[in-house]
Amino acid sequence: MLRAQKNGNAPPAVSEADAVERYGKCLKHILHKPIELGHIHLFELLSCRCCSIFKLGITRAELAAMLAQFADAKPVKGVKFTDVSADHWAYDAIAIAAKMGWIEGYPDGTFRPEQTIKRAEMVAMVNRALGRDPQSETDMLAGMKTWKDNADAAVWYYLDIQEATNGHTYAWKTGGEYWTGLLADTVS
């Protein structure tokens, strides 16, 4: 079973298989229509409008397993993380997600697969999987929604949180995207 957050409002227990299935349906639901419109409003995904999985604590390995389902890649050998052995249940998924550039480890060479994922880590992994990657604050627009706990543009997750928070149209340039317009906030 996936673990509930320790906030006093524990959601009902959900099996890992059910949670993965719900997440996959949620991700597919959110991705199909917005991609056709030329934008992706990741905040809708991360705020759980169509599923409640993020009210549960999921591990870094569990997210890698979910994301790997969307890769058009075959399992590879040689996971680069010192704490992911070949017999780990998510070895193939972690290898695929790492090969795709969607996940990264820590400076000490570990991935910490059983560690509960943090908001910033999840946002970064999902952004990478979607190919959403502004390179600097100048790729974004004035008037974007910001957060008090994400005010320092120098921290590693600043761009990822801003990318996920703000619905926008975009265009591509060498090295990533740049925003061309902000969309109205439709998340309530």
mmCIF file of C-alpha atoms in Angstrom:
data_model
loop_
_atom_site.group_PDB
_atom_site.id
_atom_site.type_symbol
_atom_site.label_atom_id
_atom_site.label_comp_id
_atom_site.label_asym_id
_atom_site.label_seq_id
_atom_site.Cartn_x
_atom_site.Cartn_y
_atom_site.Cartn_z
ATOM 1 C CA MET A 1 0.000 0.000 0.000
ATOM 2 C CA LEU A 2 1.144 3.550 -0.630
ATOM 3 C CA ARG A 3 1.778 5.621 2.446
ATOM 4 C CA ALA A 4 -0.460 8.500 3.490
ATOM 5 C CA GLN A 5 0.971 11.847 4.465
ATOM 6 C CA LYS A 6 1.084 12.506 8.175
ATOM 7 C CA ASN A 7 -1.305 15.445 8.147
ATOM 8 C CA GLY A 8 -4.250 14.013 10.043
ATOM 9 C CA ASN A 9 -6.354 13.772 6.884
ATOM 10 C CA ALA A 10 -5.237 10.418 5.627
ATOM 11 C CA PRO A 11 -6.881 9.321 2.381
ATOM 12 C CA PRO A 12 -8.235 5.797 2.049
ATOM 13 C CA ALA A 13 -5.604 3.136 1.460
ATOM 14 C CA VAL A 14 -4.881 2.487 -2.207
ATOM 15 C CA SER A 15 -2.877 -0.404 -3.572
ATOM 16 C CA GLU A 16 0.235 0.479 -5.560
ATOM 17 C CA ALA A 17 -1.237 -1.113 -8.693
ATOM 18 C CA ASP A 18 -4.459 0.921 -8.382
ATOM 19 C CA ALA A 19 -2.499 4.106 -7.741
ATOM 20 C CA VAL A 20 -0.266 3.545 -10.773
ATOM 21 C CA GLU A 21 -3.303 2.832 -12.941
ATOM 22 C CA ARG A 22 -5.100 5.959 -11.693
ATOM 23 C CA TYR A 23 -2.005 8.092 -12.211
ATOM 24 C CA GLY A 24 -1.586 6.777 -15.747
ATOM 25 C CA LYS A 25 -5.213 7.552 -16.597
ATOM 26 C CA CYS A 26 -4.877 10.972 -14.988
ATOM 27 C CA LEU A 27 -1.685 11.780 -16.885
ATOM 28 C CA LYS A 28 -3.140 10.596 -20.194
ATOM 29 C CA HIS A 29 -6.345 12.611 -19.589
ATOM 30 C CA ILE A 30 -4.425 15.791 -18.877
ATOM 31 C CA LEU A 31 -1.861 15.385 -21.636
ATOM 32 C CA HIS A 32 -3.947 14.550 -24.688
ATOM 33 C CA LYS A 33 -6.109 17.645 -25.043
ATOM 34 C CA PRO A 34 -3.575 20.275 -23.929
ATOM 35 C CA ILE A 35 -0.894 18.950 -26.265
ATOM 36 C CA GLU A 36 -3.331 19.429 -29.150
ATOM 37 C CA LEU A 37 -3.782 23.036 -28.029
ATOM 38 C CA GLY A 38 -0.028 23.615 -27.932
ATOM 39 C CA HIS A 39 0.377 23.922 -24.172
ATOM 40 C CA ILE A 40 0.347 21.791 -21.069
ATOM 41 C CA HIS A 41 -1.009 23.076 -17.794
ATOM 42 C CA LEU A 42 0.986 20.898 -15.405
ATOM 43 C CA PHE A 43 -0.474 22.548 -12.331
ATOM 44 C CA GLU A 44 -3.688 20.656 -13.115
ATOM 45 C CA LEU A 45 -1.746 17.407 -12.912
ATOM 46 C CA LEU A 46 0.142 18.341 -9.779
ATOM 47 C CA SER A 47 -2.913 19.732 -7.965
ATOM 48 C CA CYS A 48 -4.729 16.403 -8.390
ATOM 49 C CA ARG A 49 -7.895 17.627 -10.060
ATOM 50 C CA CYS A 50 -8.604 14.283 -11.675
ATOM 51 C CA CYS A 51 -7.015 11.905 -9.194
ATOM 52 C CA SER A 52 -5.961 11.802 -5.587
ATOM 53 C CA ILE A 53 -2.678 9.916 -5.866
ATOM 54 C CA PHE A 54 -0.556 12.872 -4.769
ATOM 55 C CA LYS A 55 -2.330 12.925 -1.423
ATOM 56 C CA LEU A 56 -0.419 9.713 -0.885
ATOM 57 C CA GLY A 57 3.286 9.579 -0.329
ATOM 58 C CA ILE A 58 4.935 7.963 -3.345
ATOM 59 C CA THR A 59 8.564 7.093 -3.684
ATOM 60 C CA ARG A 60 11.058 8.180 -6.294
ATOM 61 C CA ALA A 61 11.048 4.606 -7.672
ATOM 62 C CA GLU A 62 7.243 4.612 -7.932
ATOM 63 C CA LEU A 63 7.278 7.840 -9.950
ATOM 64 C CA ALA A 64 10.057 6.498 -12.180
ATOM 65 C CA ALA A 65 7.918 3.391 -12.783
ATOM 66 C CA MET A 66 4.924 5.541 -13.719
ATOM 67 C CA LEU A 67 6.911 7.772 -16.057
ATOM 68 C CA ALA A 68 8.729 4.864 -17.728
ATOM 69 C CA GLN A 69 5.370 3.584 -18.980
ATOM 70 C CA PHE A 70 5.248 6.589 -21.316
ATOM 71 C CA ALA A 71 8.706 6.007 -22.787
ATOM 72 C CA ASP A 72 9.166 4.419 -26.151
ATOM 73 C CA ALA A 73 12.285 2.647 -24.969
ATOM 74 C CA LYS A 74 13.403 -0.833 -24.124
ATOM 75 C CA PRO A 75 15.002 -1.638 -20.766
ATOM 76 C CA VAL A 76 18.712 -0.972 -20.630
ATOM 77 C CA LYS A 77 21.473 -2.396 -18.498
ATOM 78 C CA GLY A 78 23.800 -0.470 -16.278
ATOM 79 C CA VAL A 79 21.813 1.780 -13.967
ATOM 80 C CA LYS A 80 24.253 4.452 -12.899
ATOM 81 C CA PHE A 81 22.964 4.778 -9.327
ATOM 82 C CA THR A 82 24.905 3.004 -6.579
ATOM 83 C CA ASP A 83 21.777 2.179 -4.550
ATOM 84 C CA VAL A 84 19.704 0.584 -7.341
ATOM 85 C CA SER A 85 20.662 -3.057 -7.730
ATOM 86 C CA ALA A 86 19.710 -5.210 -10.707
ATOM 87 C CA ASP A 87 17.160 -7.045 -8.543
ATOM 88 C CA HIS A 88 15.333 -3.870 -7.429
ATOM 89 C CA TRP A 89 11.664 -4.081 -8.443
ATOM 90 C CA ALA A 90 11.902 -0.795 -10.408
ATOM 91 C CA TYR A 91 15.366 -1.360 -11.905
ATOM 92 C CA ASP A 92 14.157 -1.385 -15.532
ATOM 93 C CA ALA A 93 11.928 1.649 -15.043
ATOM 94 C CA ILE A 94 14.682 3.622 -13.318
ATOM 95 C CA ALA A 95 17.114 2.650 -16.095
ATOM 96 C CA ILE A 96 14.666 3.790 -18.792
ATOM 97 C CA ALA A 97 13.795 7.060 -17.048
ATOM 98 C CA ALA A 98 17.493 7.804 -16.485
ATOM 99 C CA LYS A 99 18.339 6.975 -20.111
ATOM 100 C CA MET A 100 15.576 9.350 -21.241
ATOM 101 C CA GLY A 101 17.037 12.088 -19.022
ATOM 102 C CA TRP A 102 13.870 12.305 -16.931
ATOM 103 C CA ILE A 103 15.412 11.429 -13.579
ATOM 104 C CA GLU A 104 18.632 12.340 -11.892
ATOM 105 C CA GLY A 105 20.323 11.175 -8.760
ATOM 106 C CA TYR A 106 22.060 12.942 -5.947
ATOM 107 C CA PRO A 107 25.660 14.214 -5.936
ATOM 108 C CA ASP A 108 26.758 11.131 -3.969
ATOM 109 C CA GLY A 109 25.740 8.846 -6.870
ATOM 110 C CA THR A 110 22.550 7.541 -5.259
ATOM 111 C CA PHE A 111 18.979 7.688 -6.507
ATOM 112 C CA ARG A 112 17.297 6.918 -3.166
ATOM 113 C CA PRO A 113 14.496 4.909 -4.794
ATOM 114 C CA GLU A 114 12.549 4.285 -1.587
ATOM 115 C CA GLN A 115 12.628 7.909 -0.454
ATOM 116 C CA THR A 116 9.286 9.716 -0.595
ATOM 117 C CA ILE A 117 9.461 12.136 -3.488
ATOM 118 C CA LYS A 118 9.449 15.845 -2.773
ATOM 119 C CA ARG A 119 7.278 18.332 -4.664
ATOM 120 C CA ALA A 120 10.219 19.924 -6.476
ATOM 121 C CA GLU A 121 11.647 16.537 -7.499
ATOM 122 C CA MET A 122 8.296 15.398 -8.868
ATOM 123 C CA VAL A 123 7.789 18.598 -10.817
ATOM 124 C CA ALA A 124 11.285 18.365 -12.303
ATOM 125 C CA MET A 125 10.804 14.723 -13.332
ATOM 126 C CA VAL A 126 7.404 15.349 -14.921
ATOM 127 C CA ASN A 127 8.665 18.463 -16.724
ATOM 128 C CA ARG A 128 11.592 16.501 -18.151
ATOM 129 C CA ALA A 129 9.319 13.670 -19.264
ATOM 130 C CA LEU A 130 7.128 16.192 -21.059
ATOM 131 C CA GLY A 131 10.065 18.008 -22.612
ATOM 132 C CA ARG A 132 9.130 21.244 -20.826
ATOM 133 C CA ASP A 133 12.410 22.926 -20.086
ATOM 134 C CA PRO A 134 12.828 26.702 -19.995
ATOM 135 C CA GLN A 135 16.516 27.447 -19.551
ATOM 136 C CA SER A 136 16.319 30.750 -17.673
ATOM 137 C CA GLU A 137 13.878 33.169 -16.117
ATOM 138 C CA THR A 138 14.095 35.237 -19.309
ATOM 139 C CA ASP A 139 12.280 32.386 -21.101
ATOM 140 C CA MET A 140 9.214 33.113 -18.932
ATOM 141 C CA LEU A 141 6.876 36.108 -18.865
ATOM 142 C CA ALA A 142 6.184 38.928 -16.454
ATOM 143 C CA GLY A 143 2.848 38.473 -14.725
ATOM 144 C CA MET A 144 3.290 34.753 -14.156
ATOM 145 C CA LYS A 145 1.930 33.235 -10.963
ATOM 146 C CA THR A 146 4.608 32.896 -8.305
ATOM 147 C CA TRP A 147 4.872 31.274 -4.887
ATOM 148 C CA LYS A 148 6.370 32.655 -1.685
ATOM 149 C CA ASP A 149 8.367 29.447 -1.229
ATOM 150 C CA ASN A 150 9.713 29.639 -4.781
ATOM 151 C CA ALA A 151 10.977 33.209 -4.916
ATOM 152 C CA ASP A 152 14.703 32.528 -5.375
ATOM 153 C CA ALA A 153 15.490 32.101 -9.069
ATOM 154 C CA ALA A 154 18.904 30.659 -8.135
ATOM 155 C CA VAL A 155 17.586 27.431 -6.557
ATOM 156 C CA TRP A 156 17.618 24.331 -8.753
ATOM 157 C CA TYR A 157 13.837 23.864 -8.800
ATOM 158 C CA TYR A 158 12.733 27.471 -9.453
ATOM 159 C CA LEU A 159 12.242 27.104 -13.218
ATOM 160 C CA ASP A 160 10.530 23.719 -12.866
ATOM 161 C CA ILE A 161 7.985 24.998 -10.332
ATOM 162 C CA GLN A 162 7.247 28.071 -12.463
ATOM 163 C CA GLU A 163 6.886 25.876 -15.548
ATOM 164 C CA ALA A 164 4.389 23.619 -13.806
ATOM 165 C CA THR A 165 2.454 26.425 -12.152
ATOM 166 C CA ASN A 166 1.709 28.628 -15.124
ATOM 167 C CA GLY A 167 -0.419 27.623 -18.072
ATOM 168 C CA HIS A 168 1.191 29.100 -21.148
ATOM 169 C CA THR A 169 1.758 28.922 -24.835
ATOM 170 C CA TYR A 170 5.336 28.504 -25.962
ATOM 171 C CA ALA A 171 7.733 28.206 -28.850
ATOM 172 C CA TRP A 172 11.020 26.339 -29.187
ATOM 173 C CA LYS A 173 14.517 27.715 -29.401
ATOM 174 C CA THR A 174 17.874 25.978 -29.261
ATOM 175 C CA GLY A 175 18.184 24.433 -25.814
ATOM 176 C CA GLY A 176 14.548 24.621 -24.732
ATOM 177 C CA GLU A 177 11.311 26.505 -24.814
ATOM 178 C CA TYR A 178 10.320 30.098 -24.256
ATOM 179 C CA TRP A 179 6.892 31.316 -23.291
ATOM 180 C CA THR A 180 4.814 33.290 -25.783
ATOM 181 C CA GLY A 181 1.727 33.911 -23.669
ATOM 182 C CA LEU A 182 0.150 33.193 -20.290
ATOM 183 C CA LEU A 183 -3.174 31.390 -20.075
ATOM 184 C CA ALA A 184 -5.930 32.175 -17.619
ATOM 185 C CA ASP A 185 -5.711 30.177 -14.404
ATOM 186 C CA THR A 186 -8.472 27.584 -14.735
ATOM 187 C CA VAL A 187 -7.615 25.588 -11.620
ATOM 188 C CA SER A 188 -9.836 26.249 -8.671
#
